[in-house]
């Protein structure tokens, strides 16, 4: 039997519970795993690991919600509730901030300006989208001359499984939950095992504003053999939206083939930055510095390969080096902290293995390459130095594979065509950022880069109504604005003989 935990989670238990059918639930058998701070290794708490019974209860609760008041609620009331969710996140801003920073170790300044505000905005944006959506209609002739009217209606997909990564936990989870609920679906969310807190906190928000029970559920655990796989294999899940590594996407696609169920995938990247000699130099250095090092390099859209036109190559390398060296690692609450830790020691070992590989493959280490010296409790955190290399062959694993750390390799180029070829020479196709003041070149190059989003003189800037997703191995499908309706609703045709 699942054990419901009444009341606010922090008052009742140090264990982070699942959130099922409007209640906090500890898994039967009491299985838990540790949640540790990446900043200092301290134990934040235990997390209740959902098993088969809890995942099944969550999926059934979601199905029941669709058959209950949520399923019959009109879009106007639903969108009012989503506005209320956003307002309540903002009212509890400091709670969400504290939870996100505890789980990730990222600087307050970053989470305060990106993660939490976007977490709230995702509900409002998609509420607005569904309020204004129209469908097509066609009048057709019939032999009796009376004609017929065809029109399309959109219905929710049903129960959507939402599998999330750890790098921008609330932002990326709400980026899926916002449109799913706006379209009238019910969700079962499996947050990353590294970052369970804000998804759980969102359950309290859902209850507070009156979202019917069972509409939003959270099950905690890992991937294979745990809550992630159990959720993706559950026959009561109608569609799966996933953000994470490309190889995890492959495993989830196999699970989704049973049914089969629709998938929407936002996967890994090995993104290029292309800097032309005619760029605004300071802006380009600043932009590439953010693209390579923001969130300690743990951004799928980050830039790990930088191509710089030869006349400004040496100057650019030195300028980016200065930026990297000015980023002070430190306590998340310290206003002077410029860079947080990686998510875990395990992930740091992976990133460090690429730091070693770069040296093995003949890189010149321009800066970084190791672990910074941290004082006191911070010495137990997963800190790492922002790192820049030059001189690697394009065949090196450091250039080919996603590292997901604060690092980049800088390579010179001589011609526009060469830069485009280098940028496209990857199995991934998520994002590219190009820097030039030549407008004609900007449009010409952007059109030839095989990615879901190409920034010109900017990075991580995006109107949420635009399509977002990856080409090649970086994803399947597009979400954002009305494009999200393609995945979160099913279009049906009604043909009325007049
Ligand atoms: P991950 O693939 O290891 O894990 C993501 C989620 O999938 C976690 O919740 C995990 O528990 C779950 N999972 C793992 N194996 C599973 C399985 N077999 N079945 C079901 N669930 C499973 O990714 P991560 O390490 O958490 O995140 C980093 C990766 O995410 C990077 O590759 C990054 O590029 C990618 N990412 C992509 C985007 C995008 O928009 N394209 C955004 C953020 C992160
Ligand atoms: O901005 C977004 O909506 C989005 N999906 C960002 C993805 C960031 C990857 O780490």
XYZ file of C-alpha atoms and ligand atoms in Angstrom:
552
model
C 0.000 0.000 0.000
C 1.189 3.539 -0.746
C 1.461 5.691 2.334
C -0.079 9.164 1.905
C 1.744 11.948 3.733
C -0.669 14.629 4.834
C 0.211 18.312 4.901
C 3.161 20.330 3.732
C 6.126 18.200 2.889
C 8.781 19.998 4.884
C 6.788 20.053 8.120
C 6.019 16.356 8.067
C 9.072 14.572 6.816
C 12.653 15.044 5.729
C 12.011 12.583 2.925
C 10.922 14.111 -0.376
C 7.740 12.252 -1.278
C 6.134 11.436 -4.578
C 3.070 13.521 -5.452
C 0.199 11.331 -6.572
C -3.493 12.146 -6.888
C -3.048 15.415 -4.992
C -1.225 13.783 -2.058
C 2.351 13.379 -0.924
C 3.084 9.674 -1.027
C 6.011 7.656 0.340
C 6.711 4.511 -1.655
C 5.595 1.227 -0.154
C 8.568 -0.566 1.359
C 10.187 2.775 2.162
C 12.826 2.662 -0.575
C 14.752 5.947 -0.714
C 17.807 7.474 -2.330
C 20.001 10.385 -1.259
C 19.761 13.937 -2.539
C 23.093 15.697 -2.007
C 24.129 19.273 -2.628
C 26.580 19.576 -5.538
C 28.029 22.679 -3.844
C 29.253 21.023 -0.653
C 28.189 17.382 -0.773
C 25.854 17.798 2.217
C 22.853 15.491 2.457
C 19.794 17.598 1.622
C 17.406 14.757 2.302
C 16.222 11.375 1.212
C 13.930 10.918 -1.760
C 11.174 8.335 -1.851
C 11.788 6.062 -4.852
C 8.569 5.162 -6.632
C 8.182 1.540 -7.620
C 5.738 -0.213 -9.897
C 2.810 0.344 -7.495
C 3.354 4.110 -7.209
C 3.889 4.609 -10.939
C 0.732 2.622 -11.623
C -1.248 4.628 -9.038
C -0.006 7.873 -10.562
C -0.977 6.854 -14.096
C -4.402 5.681 -12.889
C -4.901 8.955 -11.005
C -4.089 10.866 -14.190
C -6.574 8.763 -16.185
C -9.229 9.318 -13.526
C -8.628 13.088 -13.665
C -9.279 13.039 -17.404
C -12.546 11.226 -16.784
C -13.435 13.688 -13.998
C -13.745 17.477 -13.638
C -10.478 18.181 -15.456
C -11.667 16.361 -18.574
C -14.882 18.367 -18.725
C -13.379 21.738 -17.734
C -13.563 24.367 -20.485
C -10.384 25.961 -21.786
C -11.178 29.328 -20.185
C -11.284 27.864 -16.660
C -8.239 25.680 -17.344
C -6.192 28.629 -18.477
C -7.322 30.669 -15.455
C -5.940 27.879 -13.271
C -2.632 27.930 -15.148
C -2.349 31.674 -14.597
C -2.972 30.990 -10.907
C -0.186 28.353 -10.935
C 2.223 30.921 -12.383
C 1.174 33.533 -9.813
C 1.593 31.057 -6.968
C 5.096 30.094 -8.167
C 5.928 33.788 -8.134
C 4.381 34.205 -4.665
C 6.557 31.313 -3.439
C 9.522 32.494 -5.512
C 12.006 32.251 -2.620
C 10.941 28.660 -1.803
C 11.423 27.586 -5.409
C 14.723 29.437 -5.567
C 16.021 27.789 -2.394
C 14.939 24.323 -3.580
C 16.480 24.722 -7.047
C 19.727 26.119 -5.692
C 19.975 23.359 -3.059
C 19.558 20.646 -5.705
C 21.863 22.167 -8.343
C 24.338 24.392 -6.478
C 23.888 27.024 -9.198
C 24.362 30.682 -8.231
C 21.257 32.414 -6.845
C 21.748 35.148 -9.412
C 21.283 32.647 -12.254
C 18.282 30.787 -10.827
C 16.662 34.082 -9.814
C 16.852 35.474 -13.347
C 16.373 32.367 -15.483
C 15.090 29.188 -13.832
C 12.287 30.365 -11.566
C 10.824 33.211 -13.673
C 10.778 30.954 -16.744
C 9.186 28.205 -14.623
C 6.271 30.551 -13.968
C 6.202 32.072 -17.472
C 5.811 28.651 -19.109
C 2.302 28.373 -17.623
C 1.166 31.821 -18.762
C 2.581 31.548 -22.275
C 0.802 28.283 -23.035
C -2.422 29.427 -21.373
C -2.369 32.354 -23.826
C -1.584 30.073 -26.760
C -4.588 27.791 -26.224
C -6.913 30.744 -25.620
C -6.204 32.020 -29.101
C -6.014 28.828 -31.096
C -8.161 28.234 -34.174
C -8.670 25.165 -36.335
C -9.320 24.861 -40.047
C -12.680 24.391 -41.806
C -13.498 23.394 -45.390
C -16.783 23.587 -47.204
C -17.164 20.917 -49.861
C -19.633 20.251 -52.656
C -21.792 17.102 -52.597
C -23.727 15.480 -55.492
C -27.093 16.527 -53.999
C -25.974 20.146 -54.035
C -26.427 20.617 -50.279
C -22.717 20.421 -49.517
C -20.832 19.445 -46.402
C -18.763 21.239 -43.829
C -15.509 19.741 -42.575
C -13.884 21.166 -39.499
C -11.104 20.061 -37.205
C -11.267 19.858 -33.449
C -8.362 19.431 -31.077
C -8.574 17.003 -28.161
C -5.967 16.284 -25.483
C -3.650 13.325 -26.074
C -4.515 11.894 -22.650
C -1.923 10.968 -20.027
C 1.486 12.415 -20.869
C 4.668 11.019 -19.302
C 7.192 13.815 -18.754
C 10.813 12.725 -18.224
C 13.163 15.536 -17.229
C 16.910 16.246 -16.875
C 18.731 18.027 -14.062
C 20.337 21.041 -15.684
C 17.381 23.473 -15.624
C 14.951 21.394 -13.577
C 11.928 23.669 -13.080
C 12.337 25.508 -16.386
C 12.530 22.368 -18.516
C 9.815 20.513 -16.590
C 7.296 23.365 -16.823
C 8.215 23.837 -20.499
C 6.448 20.456 -20.951
C 3.873 20.520 -18.144
C 2.637 24.030 -19.121
C 1.529 23.090 -22.658
C 0.412 19.595 -21.614
C -2.028 20.991 -19.042
C -3.051 23.961 -21.194
C -4.144 21.455 -23.827
C -6.181 19.516 -21.260
C -3.916 16.514 -20.648
C -2.967 15.045 -17.287
C 0.712 14.406 -16.552
C 2.980 12.076 -14.653
C 6.371 13.726 -14.243
C 9.607 11.875 -13.538
C 12.134 14.544 -12.512
C 15.811 13.774 -12.633
C 17.022 11.790 -9.626
C 19.541 14.618 -9.112
C 16.910 17.370 -8.799
C 13.674 16.161 -7.204
C 12.672 19.234 -5.205
C 10.997 21.832 -7.418
C 8.766 19.278 -9.168
C 7.539 18.183 -5.745
C 7.035 21.770 -4.622
C 4.940 22.376 -7.720
C 2.493 19.759 -6.395
C 1.813 22.035 -3.416
C 1.136 24.880 -5.841
C -1.285 22.759 -7.878
C -3.255 21.898 -4.732
C -3.221 25.473 -3.477
C -4.745 26.964 -6.619
C -7.296 24.188 -7.054
C -5.980 22.130 -9.955
C -8.028 18.921 -9.594
C -6.237 15.978 -8.001
C -4.610 13.569 -10.391
C -3.919 16.195 -13.070
C -0.302 16.683 -11.981
C 1.618 13.741 -10.515
C 5.297 13.291 -9.698
C 7.122 9.989 -9.311
C 10.740 9.953 -8.195
C 13.479 7.567 -9.134
C 16.087 6.684 -11.709
C 15.916 5.636 -15.368
C 16.470 1.979 -16.283
C 14.714 -0.469 -13.952
C 13.239 2.398 -11.938
C 10.495 5.035 -12.149
C 11.653 6.386 -15.536
C 11.460 3.080 -17.333
C 8.332 2.017 -15.425
C 6.593 5.191 -16.565
C 7.626 4.946 -20.214
C 6.558 1.284 -20.332
C 3.198 1.851 -18.625
C 0.386 1.127 -21.108
C -1.770 3.835 -19.509
C 0.624 6.535 -20.757
C -0.553 7.898 -24.114
C 2.466 10.020 -25.071
C 5.975 10.639 -23.762
C 7.870 13.895 -23.796
C 11.529 13.634 -22.868
C 14.471 15.964 -22.431
C 17.878 14.424 -21.911
C 20.718 12.536 -23.520
C 20.360 11.176 -27.027
C 21.112 7.597 -25.975
C 18.413 7.769 -23.268
C 16.046 8.972 -26.006
C 16.849 5.818 -27.960
C 15.936 3.643 -24.950
C 12.707 5.576 -24.372
C 11.768 5.320 -28.042
C 12.034 1.546 -27.782
C 9.660 1.601 -24.801
C 7.291 3.941 -26.650
C 7.246 1.589 -29.648
C 5.024 -0.655 -27.537
C 1.587 0.719 -28.107
C 2.897 2.582 -30.069
C 2.912 5.969 -28.299
C 3.916 9.383 -29.659
C 7.197 10.908 -28.502
C 8.623 14.395 -28.369
C 12.383 14.439 -27.767
C 14.744 17.270 -26.874
C 18.173 15.639 -26.846
C 21.863 16.372 -26.694
C 23.930 18.808 -28.705
C 27.500 19.580 -29.747
C 26.835 23.139 -30.706
C 29.114 25.437 -32.641
C 29.851 29.114 -32.212
C 31.028 30.868 -35.389
C 32.773 34.206 -34.957
C 33.544 36.264 -38.050
C 36.289 38.892 -38.068
C 33.653 41.586 -38.765
C 31.840 40.902 -35.476
C 31.337 43.326 -32.611
C 34.349 41.876 -30.785
C 33.346 42.604 -27.177
C 29.783 41.378 -27.748
C 31.056 38.182 -29.375
C 33.458 37.415 -26.520
C 30.735 38.076 -24.000
C 28.202 35.941 -25.928
C 30.527 32.976 -26.430
C 31.620 33.194 -22.802
C 27.983 32.802 -21.692
C 27.350 30.081 -24.280
C 30.343 28.052 -23.094
C 30.292 28.607 -19.329
C 26.758 29.550 -18.170
C 25.254 27.062 -15.702
C 28.763 25.555 -15.511
C 28.417 24.514 -19.160
C 25.386 22.366 -18.392
C 23.082 23.816 -21.035
C 22.054 21.705 -24.001
C 22.341 24.818 -26.185
C 25.863 25.596 -24.931
C 28.819 26.020 -27.251
C 31.658 23.503 -26.916
C 33.101 24.130 -30.424
C 34.072 27.666 -31.337
C 35.293 28.602 -34.825
C 36.925 32.037 -35.100
C 38.033 33.751 -38.332
C 41.817 33.782 -38.427
C 42.526 37.560 -38.300
C 40.965 37.816 -34.823
C 41.768 34.285 -33.596
C 44.634 35.010 -31.173
C 42.949 38.116 -29.764
C 39.689 36.198 -29.283
C 41.394 33.286 -27.489
C 43.090 35.699 -25.072
C 39.860 37.629 -24.437
C 37.844 34.450 -23.748
C 40.662 33.245 -21.477
C 40.319 36.438 -19.419
C 36.551 35.905 -19.147
C 36.993 32.273 -18.023
C 39.610 33.205 -15.439
C 37.407 35.965 -14.032
C 34.595 33.496 -13.207
C 34.921 32.898 -9.496
C 33.493 29.620 -8.184
C 31.785 30.063 -4.846
C 28.829 29.717 -2.571
C 25.497 30.021 -4.442
C 24.411 32.914 -2.212
C 27.619 34.888 -2.636
C 26.882 37.741 -5.064
C 30.420 37.564 -6.465
C 30.057 33.898 -7.469
C 30.455 33.611 -11.226
C 30.207 29.857 -11.685
C 28.560 27.011 -9.776
C 29.572 23.354 -9.529
C 28.730 20.476 -11.848
C 25.681 18.471 -10.792
C 27.575 15.547 -9.190
C 30.946 13.928 -8.686
C 29.892 11.289 -11.190
C 29.287 13.937 -13.851
C 32.540 15.671 -12.904
C 34.414 12.405 -13.492
C 32.894 12.275 -16.974
C 33.869 15.887 -17.730
C 37.370 15.361 -16.309
C 37.798 12.319 -18.553
C 37.346 14.690 -21.540
C 39.790 17.158 -19.965
C 42.336 14.292 -19.883
C 41.431 13.156 -23.395
C 42.013 16.683 -24.735
C 45.594 16.627 -23.401
C 46.109 13.098 -24.734
C 44.932 14.246 -28.192
C 47.461 17.086 -28.229
C 45.403 20.105 -27.124
C 47.016 23.275 -25.882
C 45.269 24.041 -22.579
C 44.691 27.797 -22.755
C 43.183 27.882 -19.270
C 41.693 25.540 -16.695
C 41.797 21.790 -17.095
C 41.334 20.760 -13.493
C 39.568 21.186 -10.175
C 39.722 24.553 -8.393
C 40.859 24.740 -4.785
C 37.784 25.370 -2.622
C 37.729 26.231 1.078
C 35.817 24.576 3.929
C 32.697 22.571 3.145
C 32.794 23.680 -0.498
C 35.838 21.435 -0.924
C 33.354 18.525 -0.977
C 31.448 19.945 -3.958
C 31.697 19.008 -7.640
C 33.667 22.099 -8.677
C 35.569 22.258 -11.922
C 37.584 24.874 -13.778
C 36.217 26.549 -16.896
C 38.508 25.278 -19.608
C 39.585 26.384 -23.076
C 41.618 24.372 -25.563
C 43.111 25.027 -28.977
C 44.951 22.772 -31.415
C 42.779 19.645 -31.396
C 42.059 17.697 -34.583
C 38.369 17.777 -35.539
C 38.350 13.970 -35.166
C 39.021 14.126 -31.402
C 36.249 12.807 -29.140
C 36.465 16.173 -27.373
C 35.187 17.807 -30.583
C 32.769 15.042 -31.561
C 31.006 14.173 -28.276
C 28.837 16.208 -25.931
C 30.777 16.904 -22.718
C 28.201 19.043 -20.859
C 30.810 20.936 -18.877
C 32.248 24.492 -18.816
C 34.654 24.036 -21.689
C 35.227 24.799 -25.332
C 37.742 24.229 -28.075
C 38.605 27.191 -30.316
C 39.685 26.600 -33.896
C 40.570 29.172 -36.602
C 38.899 29.262 -40.035
C 39.607 31.210 -43.237
C 36.401 31.200 -45.293
C 32.644 31.325 -44.797
C 32.050 27.970 -46.520
C 34.676 26.338 -44.334
C 33.002 27.689 -41.176
C 29.623 26.339 -42.289
C 31.120 22.941 -43.096
C 32.835 22.751 -39.689
C 29.705 23.844 -37.803
C 27.596 21.207 -39.585
C 30.150 18.411 -39.207
C 28.432 16.719 -36.263
C 25.693 14.140 -35.784
C 23.895 16.676 -33.585
C 21.800 19.642 -34.727
C 20.517 21.606 -31.776
C 21.875 25.167 -31.901
C 24.526 27.454 -33.378
C 25.457 30.999 -32.496
C 27.045 33.182 -35.194
C 28.634 36.579 -34.672
C 28.929 39.089 -37.508
C 27.895 42.663 -38.314
C 27.346 41.744 -41.980
C 23.574 41.319 -42.205
C 23.585 39.566 -45.583
C 26.141 37.079 -44.302
C 24.109 36.481 -41.132
C 21.004 35.464 -43.114
C 23.031 33.453 -45.653
C 24.943 31.453 -43.045
C 21.963 30.919 -40.698
C 19.975 29.341 -43.540
C 22.752 26.815 -44.192
C 23.322 25.617 -40.634
C 21.548 22.317 -39.848
C 20.140 23.129 -36.433
C 16.841 23.746 -34.675
C 17.864 27.267 -33.643
C 20.544 29.538 -35.079
C 21.293 32.675 -33.100
C 22.808 35.743 -34.714
C 24.692 38.047 -32.328
C 22.900 36.469 -29.358
C 22.534 33.266 -27.394
C 19.731 31.757 -25.258
C 17.345 34.456 -26.434
C 13.991 33.185 -27.630
C 10.356 34.151 -27.880
C 8.505 31.202 -26.348
C 5.997 31.234 -29.209
C 8.689 30.061 -31.649
C 9.372 26.411 -32.567
C 12.046 24.790 -30.402
C 13.746 21.444 -30.954
C 16.694 19.722 -32.516
C 17.656 18.472 -35.962
C 19.553 15.232 -36.626
C 20.384 13.407 -33.350
C 19.303 16.378 -31.234
C 15.608 15.692 -31.174
C 12.301 14.679 -32.622
C 9.533 17.236 -33.044
C 9.152 20.889 -32.216
C 7.560 22.474 -29.161
C 6.835 26.123 -28.401
C 3.786 28.319 -29.033
C 1.203 26.725 -31.304
C 3.772 24.130 -32.377
C 3.307 22.436 -28.991
C -0.272 21.646 -29.958
C 1.019 19.152 -32.516
C 2.254 16.931 -29.730
C -0.092 17.680 -26.834
C -3.334 17.412 -28.803
C -4.801 15.166 -31.416
C -6.576 16.741 -34.379
C -9.865 15.144 -35.330
C -12.029 15.909 -38.331
C -15.777 16.368 -38.160
C -17.603 16.169 -41.504
C -21.185 17.476 -41.406
C -23.471 16.777 -44.345
C -25.630 19.850 -44.803
P 19.665 11.709 -19.024
O 19.236 11.280 -20.380
O 20.724 10.937 -18.340
O 18.420 11.693 -18.013
C 17.258 12.436 -18.277
C 16.089 11.779 -17.562
O 15.836 10.514 -18.147
C 16.311 11.539 -16.079
O 15.117 11.821 -15.395
C 16.623 10.051 -16.018
O 16.316 9.451 -14.792
C 15.717 9.538 -17.120
N 16.101 8.247 -17.703
C 17.342 7.760 -17.889
N 17.281 6.549 -18.516
C 15.960 6.281 -18.717
C 15.253 5.200 -19.302
N 15.879 4.150 -19.820
N 13.906 5.260 -19.338
C 13.247 6.328 -18.825
N 13.866 7.380 -18.252
C 15.209 7.363 -18.205
O 20.048 13.249 -19.152
P 20.657 14.193 -18.027
O 22.049 13.736 -17.747
O 19.689 14.302 -16.915
O 20.695 15.617 -18.776
C 21.728 16.025 -19.603
C 21.406 15.730 -21.050
O 20.168 16.344 -21.394
C 22.407 16.314 -22.022
O 22.625 15.375 -23.049
C 21.706 17.533 -22.590
O 22.128 17.951 -23.859
C 20.300 17.051 -22.625
N 19.368 18.186 -22.652
C 18.749 18.495 -23.828
C 17.889 19.608 -23.888
C 17.203 20.032 -25.158
O 16.342 20.908 -25.101
N 17.546 19.481 -26.318
C 17.679 20.356 -22.733
C 18.340 20.009 -21.556
C 19.182 18.907 -21.523
O 14.404 27.725 -23.345
C 13.824 26.643 -23.450
O 12.602 26.535 -23.545
C 14.603 25.418 -23.476
N 13.929 24.291 -23.753
C 15.914 25.454 -23.179
C 16.731 24.318 -23.155
C 17.925 24.364 -22.539
C 18.784 23.233 -22.476
O 19.532 22.988 -21.564
